[in-house]
mmCIF file with all atom_site columns, C-alpha atoms and ligand atoms in Angstrom:
data_model
loop_
_atom_site.group_PDB
_atom_site.id
_atom_site.type_symbol
_atom_site.label_atom_id
_atom_site.label_alt_id
_atom_site.label_comp_id
_atom_site.label_asym_id
_atom_site.label_entity_id
_atom_site.label_seq_id
_atom_site.pdbx_PDB_ins_code
_atom_site.Cartn_x
_atom_site.Cartn_y
_atom_site.Cartn_z
_atom_site.occupancy
_atom_site.B_iso_or_equiv
_atom_site.pdbx_formal_charge
_atom_site.auth_seq_id
_atom_site.auth_comp_id
_atom_site.auth_asym_id
_atom_site.auth_atom_id
_atom_site.pdbx_PDB_model_num
ATOM   1   C  CA  . UNK A 1 1   ? -10.219 -21.178 9.080   1.00 55.00 ? 19  UNK A CA  1
ATOM   2   C  CA  . UNK A 1 2   ? -11.899 -24.484 9.905   1.00 68.00 ? 20  UNK A CA  1
ATOM   3   C  CA  . UNK A 1 3   ? -14.087 -23.146 12.742  1.00 69.00 ? 21  UNK A CA  1
ATOM   4   C  CA  . UNK A 1 4   ? -16.498 -21.491 10.285  1.00 68.00 ? 22  UNK A CA  1
ATOM   5   C  CA  . UNK A 1 5   ? -17.172 -24.887 8.691   1.00 73.00 ? 23  UNK A CA  1
ATOM   6   C  CA  . UNK A 1 6   ? -18.228 -26.268 12.054  1.00 74.00 ? 24  UNK A CA  1
ATOM   7   C  CA  . UNK A 1 7   ? -20.174 -23.303 13.443  1.00 72.00 ? 25  UNK A CA  1
ATOM   8   C  CA  . UNK A 1 8   ? -21.129 -21.280 10.335  1.00 71.00 ? 26  UNK A CA  1
ATOM   9   C  CA  . UNK A 1 9   ? -19.730 -17.866 9.416   1.00 66.00 ? 27  UNK A CA  1
ATOM   10  C  CA  . UNK A 1 10  ? -22.366 -15.902 11.307  1.00 67.00 ? 28  UNK A CA  1
ATOM   11  C  CA  . UNK A 1 11  ? -22.166 -17.808 14.554  1.00 70.00 ? 29  UNK A CA  1
ATOM   12  C  CA  . UNK A 1 12  ? -21.297 -15.919 17.733  1.00 70.00 ? 30  UNK A CA  1
ATOM   13  C  CA  . UNK A 1 13  ? -18.499 -18.393 18.377  1.00 72.00 ? 31  UNK A CA  1
ATOM   14  C  CA  . UNK A 1 14  ? -16.899 -17.785 14.978  1.00 72.00 ? 32  UNK A CA  1
ATOM   15  C  CA  . UNK A 1 15  ? -17.178 -13.992 15.206  1.00 72.00 ? 33  UNK A CA  1
ATOM   16  C  CA  . UNK A 1 16  ? -15.803 -13.917 18.734  1.00 75.00 ? 34  UNK A CA  1
ATOM   17  C  CA  . UNK A 1 17  ? -12.892 -16.135 17.631  1.00 77.00 ? 35  UNK A CA  1
ATOM   18  C  CA  . UNK A 1 18  ? -12.164 -13.794 14.686  1.00 76.00 ? 36  UNK A CA  1
ATOM   19  C  CA  . UNK A 1 19  ? -12.200 -10.799 17.024  1.00 79.00 ? 37  UNK A CA  1
ATOM   20  C  CA  . UNK A 1 20  ? -9.872  -12.560 19.420  1.00 83.00 ? 38  UNK A CA  1
ATOM   21  C  CA  . UNK A 1 21  ? -7.389  -13.491 16.687  1.00 83.00 ? 39  UNK A CA  1
ATOM   22  C  CA  . UNK A 1 22  ? -7.520  -9.972  15.454  1.00 84.00 ? 40  UNK A CA  1
ATOM   23  C  CA  . UNK A 1 23  ? -6.755  -8.541  18.852  1.00 84.00 ? 41  UNK A CA  1
ATOM   24  C  CA  . UNK A 1 24  ? -3.818  -10.929 19.127  1.00 87.00 ? 42  UNK A CA  1
ATOM   25  C  CA  . UNK A 1 25  ? -2.540  -9.941  15.682  1.00 87.00 ? 43  UNK A CA  1
ATOM   26  C  CA  . UNK A 1 26  ? -2.703  -6.237  16.454  1.00 88.00 ? 44  UNK A CA  1
ATOM   27  C  CA  . UNK A 1 27  ? -0.804  -6.603  19.676  1.00 90.00 ? 45  UNK A CA  1
ATOM   28  C  CA  . UNK A 1 28  ? 1.819   -9.015  18.474  1.00 92.00 ? 46  UNK A CA  1
ATOM   29  C  CA  . UNK A 1 29  ? 3.416   -7.548  15.376  1.00 94.00 ? 47  UNK A CA  1
ATOM   30  C  CA  . UNK A 1 30  ? 6.726   -9.280  14.790  1.00 95.00 ? 48  UNK A CA  1
ATOM   31  C  CA  . UNK A 1 31  ? 8.757   -7.508  12.178  1.00 94.00 ? 49  UNK A CA  1
ATOM   32  C  CA  . UNK A 1 32  ? 11.317  -8.611  9.679   1.00 95.00 ? 50  UNK A CA  1
ATOM   33  C  CA  . UNK A 1 33  ? 13.800  -5.847  9.133   1.00 92.00 ? 51  UNK A CA  1
ATOM   34  C  CA  . UNK A 1 34  ? 14.974  -5.421  5.560   1.00 92.00 ? 52  UNK A CA  1
ATOM   35  C  CA  . UNK A 1 35  ? 17.508  -2.835  6.655   1.00 89.00 ? 53  UNK A CA  1
ATOM   36  C  CA  . UNK A 1 36  ? 19.982  -1.916  3.970   1.00 89.00 ? 54  UNK A CA  1
ATOM   37  C  CA  . UNK A 1 37  ? 21.181  1.633   4.565   1.00 90.00 ? 55  UNK A CA  1
ATOM   38  C  CA  . UNK A 1 38  ? 21.371  4.533   7.004   1.00 91.00 ? 56  UNK A CA  1
ATOM   39  C  CA  . UNK A 1 39  ? 17.639  4.395   7.848   1.00 91.00 ? 57  UNK A CA  1
ATOM   40  C  CA  . UNK A 1 40  ? 18.178  0.988   9.390   1.00 89.00 ? 58  UNK A CA  1
ATOM   41  C  CA  . UNK A 1 41  ? 21.108  2.199   11.462  1.00 86.00 ? 59  UNK A CA  1
ATOM   42  C  CA  . UNK A 1 42  ? 19.834  5.588   12.531  1.00 82.00 ? 60  UNK A CA  1
ATOM   43  C  CA  . UNK A 1 43  ? 16.119  4.996   12.825  1.00 79.00 ? 61  UNK A CA  1
ATOM   44  C  CA  . UNK A 1 44  ? 15.374  1.312   13.161  1.00 81.00 ? 62  UNK A CA  1
ATOM   45  C  CA  . UNK A 1 45  ? 18.215  0.263   15.456  1.00 82.00 ? 63  UNK A CA  1
ATOM   46  C  CA  . UNK A 1 46  ? 17.392  2.957   17.986  1.00 81.00 ? 64  UNK A CA  1
ATOM   47  C  CA  . UNK A 1 47  ? 13.713  2.084   17.576  1.00 78.00 ? 65  UNK A CA  1
ATOM   48  C  CA  . UNK A 1 48  ? 14.525  -1.446  18.734  1.00 76.00 ? 66  UNK A CA  1
ATOM   49  C  CA  . UNK A 1 49  ? 16.423  -0.211  21.803  1.00 80.00 ? 67  UNK A CA  1
ATOM   50  C  CA  . UNK A 1 50  ? 15.214  0.288   25.381  1.00 84.00 ? 68  UNK A CA  1
ATOM   51  C  CA  . UNK A 1 51  ? 14.566  4.020   25.088  1.00 86.00 ? 69  UNK A CA  1
ATOM   52  C  CA  . UNK A 1 52  ? 11.560  3.586   22.838  1.00 85.00 ? 70  UNK A CA  1
ATOM   53  C  CA  . UNK A 1 53  ? 10.603  0.190   24.246  1.00 85.00 ? 71  UNK A CA  1
ATOM   54  C  CA  . UNK A 1 54  ? 8.512   -1.140  21.369  1.00 87.00 ? 72  UNK A CA  1
ATOM   55  C  CA  . UNK A 1 55  ? 8.104   -4.374  23.308  1.00 86.00 ? 73  UNK A CA  1
ATOM   56  C  CA  . UNK A 1 56  ? 5.280   -2.813  25.312  1.00 87.00 ? 74  UNK A CA  1
ATOM   57  C  CA  . UNK A 1 57  ? 3.234   -2.735  22.076  1.00 87.00 ? 75  UNK A CA  1
ATOM   58  C  CA  . UNK A 1 58  ? 4.063   -6.369  21.374  1.00 89.00 ? 76  UNK A CA  1
ATOM   59  C  CA  . UNK A 1 59  ? 6.378   -5.270  18.552  1.00 91.00 ? 77  UNK A CA  1
ATOM   60  C  CA  . UNK A 1 60  ? 9.475   -7.437  18.263  1.00 89.00 ? 78  UNK A CA  1
ATOM   61  C  CA  . UNK A 1 61  ? 12.216  -7.976  15.750  1.00 89.00 ? 79  UNK A CA  1
ATOM   62  C  CA  . UNK A 1 62  ? 12.143  -11.443 14.214  1.00 88.00 ? 80  UNK A CA  1
ATOM   63  C  CA  . UNK A 1 63  ? 15.039  -12.672 12.128  1.00 87.00 ? 81  UNK A CA  1
ATOM   64  C  CA  . UNK A 1 64  ? 13.078  -14.979 9.845   1.00 92.00 ? 82  UNK A CA  1
ATOM   65  C  CA  . UNK A 1 65  ? 10.345  -14.195 7.320   1.00 95.00 ? 83  UNK A CA  1
ATOM   66  C  CA  . UNK A 1 66  ? 8.480   -17.388 8.194   1.00 95.00 ? 84  UNK A CA  1
ATOM   67  C  CA  . UNK A 1 67  ? 7.496   -16.035 11.609  1.00 94.00 ? 85  UNK A CA  1
ATOM   68  C  CA  . UNK A 1 68  ? 7.165   -12.348 10.768  1.00 95.00 ? 86  UNK A CA  1
ATOM   69  C  CA  . UNK A 1 69  ? 3.963   -10.340 10.349  1.00 95.00 ? 87  UNK A CA  1
ATOM   70  C  CA  . UNK A 1 70  ? 5.457   -7.094  9.100   1.00 96.00 ? 88  UNK A CA  1
ATOM   71  C  CA  . UNK A 1 71  ? 8.327   -6.347  6.754   1.00 97.00 ? 89  UNK A CA  1
ATOM   72  C  CA  . UNK A 1 72  ? 10.094  -3.039  7.301   1.00 96.00 ? 90  UNK A CA  1
ATOM   73  C  CA  . UNK A 1 73  ? 12.036  -1.884  4.268   1.00 96.00 ? 91  UNK A CA  1
ATOM   74  C  CA  . UNK A 1 74  ? 14.579  0.631   5.524   1.00 94.00 ? 92  UNK A CA  1
ATOM   75  C  CA  . UNK A 1 75  ? 17.008  2.046   2.989   1.00 93.00 ? 93  UNK A CA  1
ATOM   76  C  CA  . UNK A 1 76  ? 17.775  2.359   -0.672  1.00 94.00 ? 94  UNK A CA  1
ATOM   77  C  CA  . UNK A 1 77  ? 16.622  -0.645  -2.660  1.00 95.00 ? 95  UNK A CA  1
ATOM   78  C  CA  . UNK A 1 78  ? 18.462  -1.270  -5.900  1.00 94.00 ? 96  UNK A CA  1
ATOM   79  C  CA  . UNK A 1 79  ? 17.274  -3.423  -8.758  1.00 95.00 ? 97  UNK A CA  1
ATOM   80  C  CA  . UNK A 1 80  ? 19.611  -6.287  -7.865  1.00 95.00 ? 98  UNK A CA  1
ATOM   81  C  CA  . UNK A 1 81  ? 17.945  -6.583  -4.454  1.00 94.00 ? 99  UNK A CA  1
ATOM   82  C  CA  . UNK A 1 82  ? 14.405  -6.580  -5.806  1.00 94.00 ? 100 UNK A CA  1
ATOM   83  C  CA  . UNK A 1 83  ? 14.296  -10.343 -6.297  1.00 95.00 ? 101 UNK A CA  1
ATOM   84  C  CA  . UNK A 1 84  ? 15.515  -11.180 -2.769  1.00 95.00 ? 102 UNK A CA  1
ATOM   85  C  CA  . UNK A 1 85  ? 13.131  -8.634  -1.235  1.00 96.00 ? 103 UNK A CA  1
ATOM   86  C  CA  . UNK A 1 86  ? 10.179  -10.181 -3.048  1.00 97.00 ? 104 UNK A CA  1
ATOM   87  C  CA  . UNK A 1 87  ? 11.319  -13.672 -2.111  1.00 97.00 ? 105 UNK A CA  1
ATOM   88  C  CA  . UNK A 1 88  ? 11.429  -12.790 1.591   1.00 97.00 ? 106 UNK A CA  1
ATOM   89  C  CA  . UNK A 1 89  ? 7.985   -11.207 1.339   1.00 97.00 ? 107 UNK A CA  1
ATOM   90  C  CA  . UNK A 1 90  ? 6.604   -14.341 -0.319  1.00 97.00 ? 108 UNK A CA  1
ATOM   91  C  CA  . UNK A 1 91  ? 8.001   -16.459 2.517   1.00 97.00 ? 109 UNK A CA  1
ATOM   92  C  CA  . UNK A 1 92  ? 6.036   -14.513 5.129   1.00 97.00 ? 110 UNK A CA  1
ATOM   93  C  CA  . UNK A 1 93  ? 2.750   -16.120 6.204   1.00 95.00 ? 111 UNK A CA  1
ATOM   94  C  CA  . UNK A 1 94  ? -0.598  -14.374 5.622   1.00 91.00 ? 112 UNK A CA  1
ATOM   95  C  CA  . UNK A 1 95  ? -1.817  -11.966 6.825   1.00 91.00 ? 113 UNK A CA  1
ATOM   96  C  CA  . UNK A 1 96  ? 1.236   -9.757  6.324   1.00 95.00 ? 114 UNK A CA  1
ATOM   97  C  CA  . UNK A 1 97  ? 2.021   -6.079  6.030   1.00 96.00 ? 115 UNK A CA  1
ATOM   98  C  CA  . UNK A 1 98  ? 4.808   -3.854  4.734   1.00 98.00 ? 116 UNK A CA  1
ATOM   99  C  CA  . UNK A 1 99  ? 6.143   -0.555  6.073   1.00 97.00 ? 117 UNK A CA  1
ATOM   100 C  CA  . UNK A 1 100 ? 8.291   1.574   3.752   1.00 97.00 ? 118 UNK A CA  1
ATOM   101 C  CA  . UNK A 1 101 ? 10.628  3.467   6.048   1.00 95.00 ? 119 UNK A CA  1
ATOM   102 C  CA  . UNK A 1 102 ? 12.159  6.698   4.834   1.00 94.00 ? 120 UNK A CA  1
ATOM   103 C  CA  . UNK A 1 103 ? 12.487  8.612   1.599   1.00 95.00 ? 121 UNK A CA  1
ATOM   104 C  CA  . UNK A 1 104 ? 14.649  5.999   -0.131  1.00 96.00 ? 122 UNK A CA  1
ATOM   105 C  CA  . UNK A 1 105 ? 12.293  3.075   0.436   1.00 95.00 ? 123 UNK A CA  1
ATOM   106 C  CA  . UNK A 1 106 ? 9.319   5.259   -0.483  1.00 95.00 ? 124 UNK A CA  1
ATOM   107 C  CA  . UNK A 1 107 ? 10.594  6.969   -3.620  1.00 95.00 ? 125 UNK A CA  1
ATOM   108 C  CA  . UNK A 1 108 ? 14.311  6.353   -4.122  1.00 93.00 ? 126 UNK A CA  1
ATOM   109 C  CA  . UNK A 1 109 ? 15.051  9.456   -2.027  1.00 91.00 ? 127 UNK A CA  1
ATOM   110 C  CA  . UNK A 1 110 ? 18.285  11.336  -2.741  1.00 93.00 ? 128 UNK A CA  1
ATOM   111 C  CA  . UNK A 1 111 ? 19.427  8.493   -5.018  1.00 94.00 ? 129 UNK A CA  1
ATOM   112 C  CA  . UNK A 1 112 ? 16.427  8.447   -7.305  1.00 91.00 ? 130 UNK A CA  1
ATOM   113 C  CA  . UNK A 1 113 ? 18.440  9.698   -10.283 1.00 94.00 ? 131 UNK A CA  1
ATOM   114 C  CA  . UNK A 1 114 ? 20.638  6.600   -10.321 1.00 95.00 ? 132 UNK A CA  1
ATOM   115 C  CA  . UNK A 1 115 ? 19.420  4.070   -12.873 1.00 95.00 ? 133 UNK A CA  1
ATOM   116 C  CA  . UNK A 1 116 ? 19.870  1.054   -10.574 1.00 95.00 ? 134 UNK A CA  1
ATOM   117 C  CA  . UNK A 1 117 ? 17.666  2.463   -7.785  1.00 96.00 ? 135 UNK A CA  1
ATOM   118 C  CA  . UNK A 1 118 ? 14.080  1.237   -7.352  1.00 95.00 ? 136 UNK A CA  1
ATOM   119 C  CA  . UNK A 1 119 ? 11.779  4.266   -7.140  1.00 95.00 ? 137 UNK A CA  1
ATOM   120 C  CA  . UNK A 1 120 ? 9.690   2.993   -4.261  1.00 93.00 ? 138 UNK A CA  1
ATOM   121 C  CA  . UNK A 1 121 ? 9.321   -0.533  -2.868  1.00 95.00 ? 139 UNK A CA  1
ATOM   122 C  CA  . UNK A 1 122 ? 5.673   -0.570  -3.889  1.00 96.00 ? 140 UNK A CA  1
ATOM   123 C  CA  . UNK A 1 123 ? 7.058   -1.560  -7.298  1.00 95.00 ? 141 UNK A CA  1
ATOM   124 C  CA  . UNK A 1 124 ? 8.072   -4.876  -5.686  1.00 96.00 ? 142 UNK A CA  1
ATOM   125 C  CA  . UNK A 1 125 ? 5.715   -5.525  -2.735  1.00 97.00 ? 143 UNK A CA  1
ATOM   126 C  CA  . UNK A 1 126 ? 2.391   -3.963  -1.611  1.00 97.00 ? 144 UNK A CA  1
ATOM   127 C  CA  . UNK A 1 127 ? 3.079   -1.206  0.928   1.00 97.00 ? 145 UNK A CA  1
ATOM   128 C  CA  . UNK A 1 128 ? 0.633   -0.547  3.788   1.00 96.00 ? 146 UNK A CA  1
ATOM   129 C  CA  . UNK A 1 129 ? 2.311   2.314   5.626   1.00 96.00 ? 147 UNK A CA  1
ATOM   130 C  CA  . UNK A 1 130 ? 4.704   4.983   4.362   1.00 96.00 ? 148 UNK A CA  1
ATOM   131 C  CA  . UNK A 1 131 ? 7.019   6.731   6.782   1.00 95.00 ? 149 UNK A CA  1
ATOM   132 C  CA  . UNK A 1 132 ? 8.496   10.012  5.522   1.00 94.00 ? 150 UNK A CA  1
ATOM   133 C  CA  . UNK A 1 133 ? 11.881  11.371  6.562   1.00 92.00 ? 151 UNK A CA  1
ATOM   134 C  CA  . UNK A 1 134 ? 15.578  11.012  5.913   1.00 93.00 ? 152 UNK A CA  1
ATOM   135 C  CA  . UNK A 1 135 ? 15.952  9.208   8.239   1.00 90.00 ? 153 UNK A CA  1
ATOM   136 C  CA  . UNK A 1 136 ? 12.599  9.011   10.042  1.00 91.00 ? 154 UNK A CA  1
ATOM   137 C  CA  . UNK A 1 137 ? 12.756  9.397   13.805  1.00 90.00 ? 155 UNK A CA  1
ATOM   138 C  CA  . UNK A 1 138 ? 12.070  6.291   15.922  1.00 89.00 ? 156 UNK A CA  1
ATOM   139 C  CA  . UNK A 1 139 ? 8.908   8.067   17.104  1.00 90.00 ? 157 UNK A CA  1
ATOM   140 C  CA  . UNK A 1 140 ? 7.733   8.081   13.481  1.00 92.00 ? 158 UNK A CA  1
ATOM   141 C  CA  . UNK A 1 141 ? 8.141   4.322   13.343  1.00 92.00 ? 159 UNK A CA  1
ATOM   142 C  CA  . UNK A 1 142 ? 6.214   4.010   16.573  1.00 91.00 ? 160 UNK A CA  1
ATOM   143 C  CA  . UNK A 1 143 ? 3.427   6.071   15.036  1.00 94.00 ? 161 UNK A CA  1
ATOM   144 C  CA  . UNK A 1 144 ? 3.576   3.929   11.879  1.00 95.00 ? 162 UNK A CA  1
ATOM   145 C  CA  . UNK A 1 145 ? 2.988   0.808   13.949  1.00 94.00 ? 163 UNK A CA  1
ATOM   146 C  CA  . UNK A 1 146 ? 0.083   2.469   15.728  1.00 93.00 ? 164 UNK A CA  1
ATOM   147 C  CA  . UNK A 1 147 ? -1.405  3.341   12.340  1.00 95.00 ? 165 UNK A CA  1
ATOM   148 C  CA  . UNK A 1 148 ? -0.915  -0.230  11.205  1.00 95.00 ? 166 UNK A CA  1
ATOM   149 C  CA  . UNK A 1 149 ? -2.743  -1.471  14.296  1.00 93.00 ? 167 UNK A CA  1
ATOM   150 C  CA  . UNK A 1 150 ? -5.628  0.852   13.417  1.00 92.00 ? 168 UNK A CA  1
ATOM   151 C  CA  . UNK A 1 151 ? -5.624  -0.439  9.863   1.00 92.00 ? 169 UNK A CA  1
ATOM   152 C  CA  . UNK A 1 152 ? -5.775  -4.063  11.001  1.00 89.00 ? 170 UNK A CA  1
ATOM   153 C  CA  . UNK A 1 153 ? -8.616  -3.205  13.379  1.00 86.00 ? 171 UNK A CA  1
ATOM   154 C  CA  . UNK A 1 154 ? -10.562 -1.417  10.633  1.00 86.00 ? 172 UNK A CA  1
ATOM   155 C  CA  . UNK A 1 155 ? -10.147 -4.288  8.181   1.00 79.00 ? 173 UNK A CA  1
ATOM   156 C  CA  . UNK A 1 156 ? -11.333 -6.801  10.734  1.00 74.00 ? 174 UNK A CA  1
ATOM   157 C  CA  . UNK A 1 157 ? -14.404 -4.656  11.372  1.00 74.00 ? 175 UNK A CA  1
ATOM   158 C  CA  . UNK A 1 158 ? -15.141 -4.466  7.638   1.00 76.00 ? 176 UNK A CA  1
ATOM   159 C  CA  . UNK A 1 159 ? -14.693 -8.202  7.253   1.00 71.00 ? 177 UNK A CA  1
ATOM   160 C  CA  . UNK A 1 160 ? -17.100 -8.988  10.059  1.00 71.00 ? 178 UNK A CA  1
ATOM   161 C  CA  . UNK A 1 161 ? -19.607 -6.375  8.878   1.00 74.00 ? 179 UNK A CA  1
ATOM   162 C  CA  . UNK A 1 162 ? -19.563 -7.952  5.387   1.00 72.00 ? 180 UNK A CA  1
ATOM   163 C  CA  . UNK A 1 163 ? -20.301 -11.357 6.922   1.00 65.00 ? 181 UNK A CA  1
ATOM   164 C  CA  . UNK A 1 164 ? -23.259 -9.940  8.801   1.00 64.00 ? 182 UNK A CA  1
ATOM   165 C  CA  . UNK A 1 165 ? -24.503 -8.725  5.413   1.00 62.00 ? 183 UNK A CA  1
HETATM 166 S  S1  . SF4 B 2 .   ? 16.068  8.031   3.470   1.00 91.49 ? 228 SF4 B S1  1
HETATM 167 FE FE1 . SF4 B 2 .   ? 17.959  9.106   4.079   1.00 91.49 ? 228 SF4 B FE1 1
HETATM 168 S  S2  . SF4 B 2 .   ? 18.603  8.068   5.957   1.00 91.49 ? 228 SF4 B S2  1
HETATM 169 FE FE2 . SF4 B 2 .   ? 17.156  6.714   4.927   1.00 91.49 ? 228 SF4 B FE2 1
HETATM 170 S  S3  . SF4 B 2 .   ? 18.389  5.349   3.671   1.00 91.49 ? 228 SF4 B S3  1
HETATM 171 FE FE3 . SF4 B 2 .   ? 17.799  7.080   2.386   1.00 91.49 ? 228 SF4 B FE3 1
HETATM 172 S  S4  . SF4 B 2 .   ? 19.510  8.516   2.549   1.00 91.49 ? 228 SF4 B S4  1
HETATM 173 FE FE4 . SF4 B 2 .   ? 19.688  7.070   4.280   1.00 91.49 ? 228 SF4 B FE4 1
#
């Protein structure tokens, strides 16, 4: 960011600004849903409903990769889809994260013996959080987001500690 050029990387102003942006990032995770099978219907759609109320965490569905922070891959990815999945990921701005939801997205799940199935989306995009289950419960997704928030917080701490030397 440009502020470090003006104030220097170790200035209080720069560090406070970094911490503030980080807090905003953690509490405003807009997700792009790459929902392609039953996980998206059974787990993710109910996760987005009023019962689980993800909004209170600042977690919202966003229908465009250009304004999304997190990609949720929910379902069985086949090799034909790999290109479009990667393209959507590339269109997301940095910093960005990926959640692999369910057995299929994580490993191919019950379809892993089919030759057209990708055996885990980490073959296509870097995955930050894995959510087990077939399908995972909405509570599991809630926990995944909480883990992601912790991860973002930890990385910010490491980054600032490295700057302090
Ligand atoms: S993990 Fe289970 S529920 Fe999810 S997409 Fe695969 S088969 Fe469907």
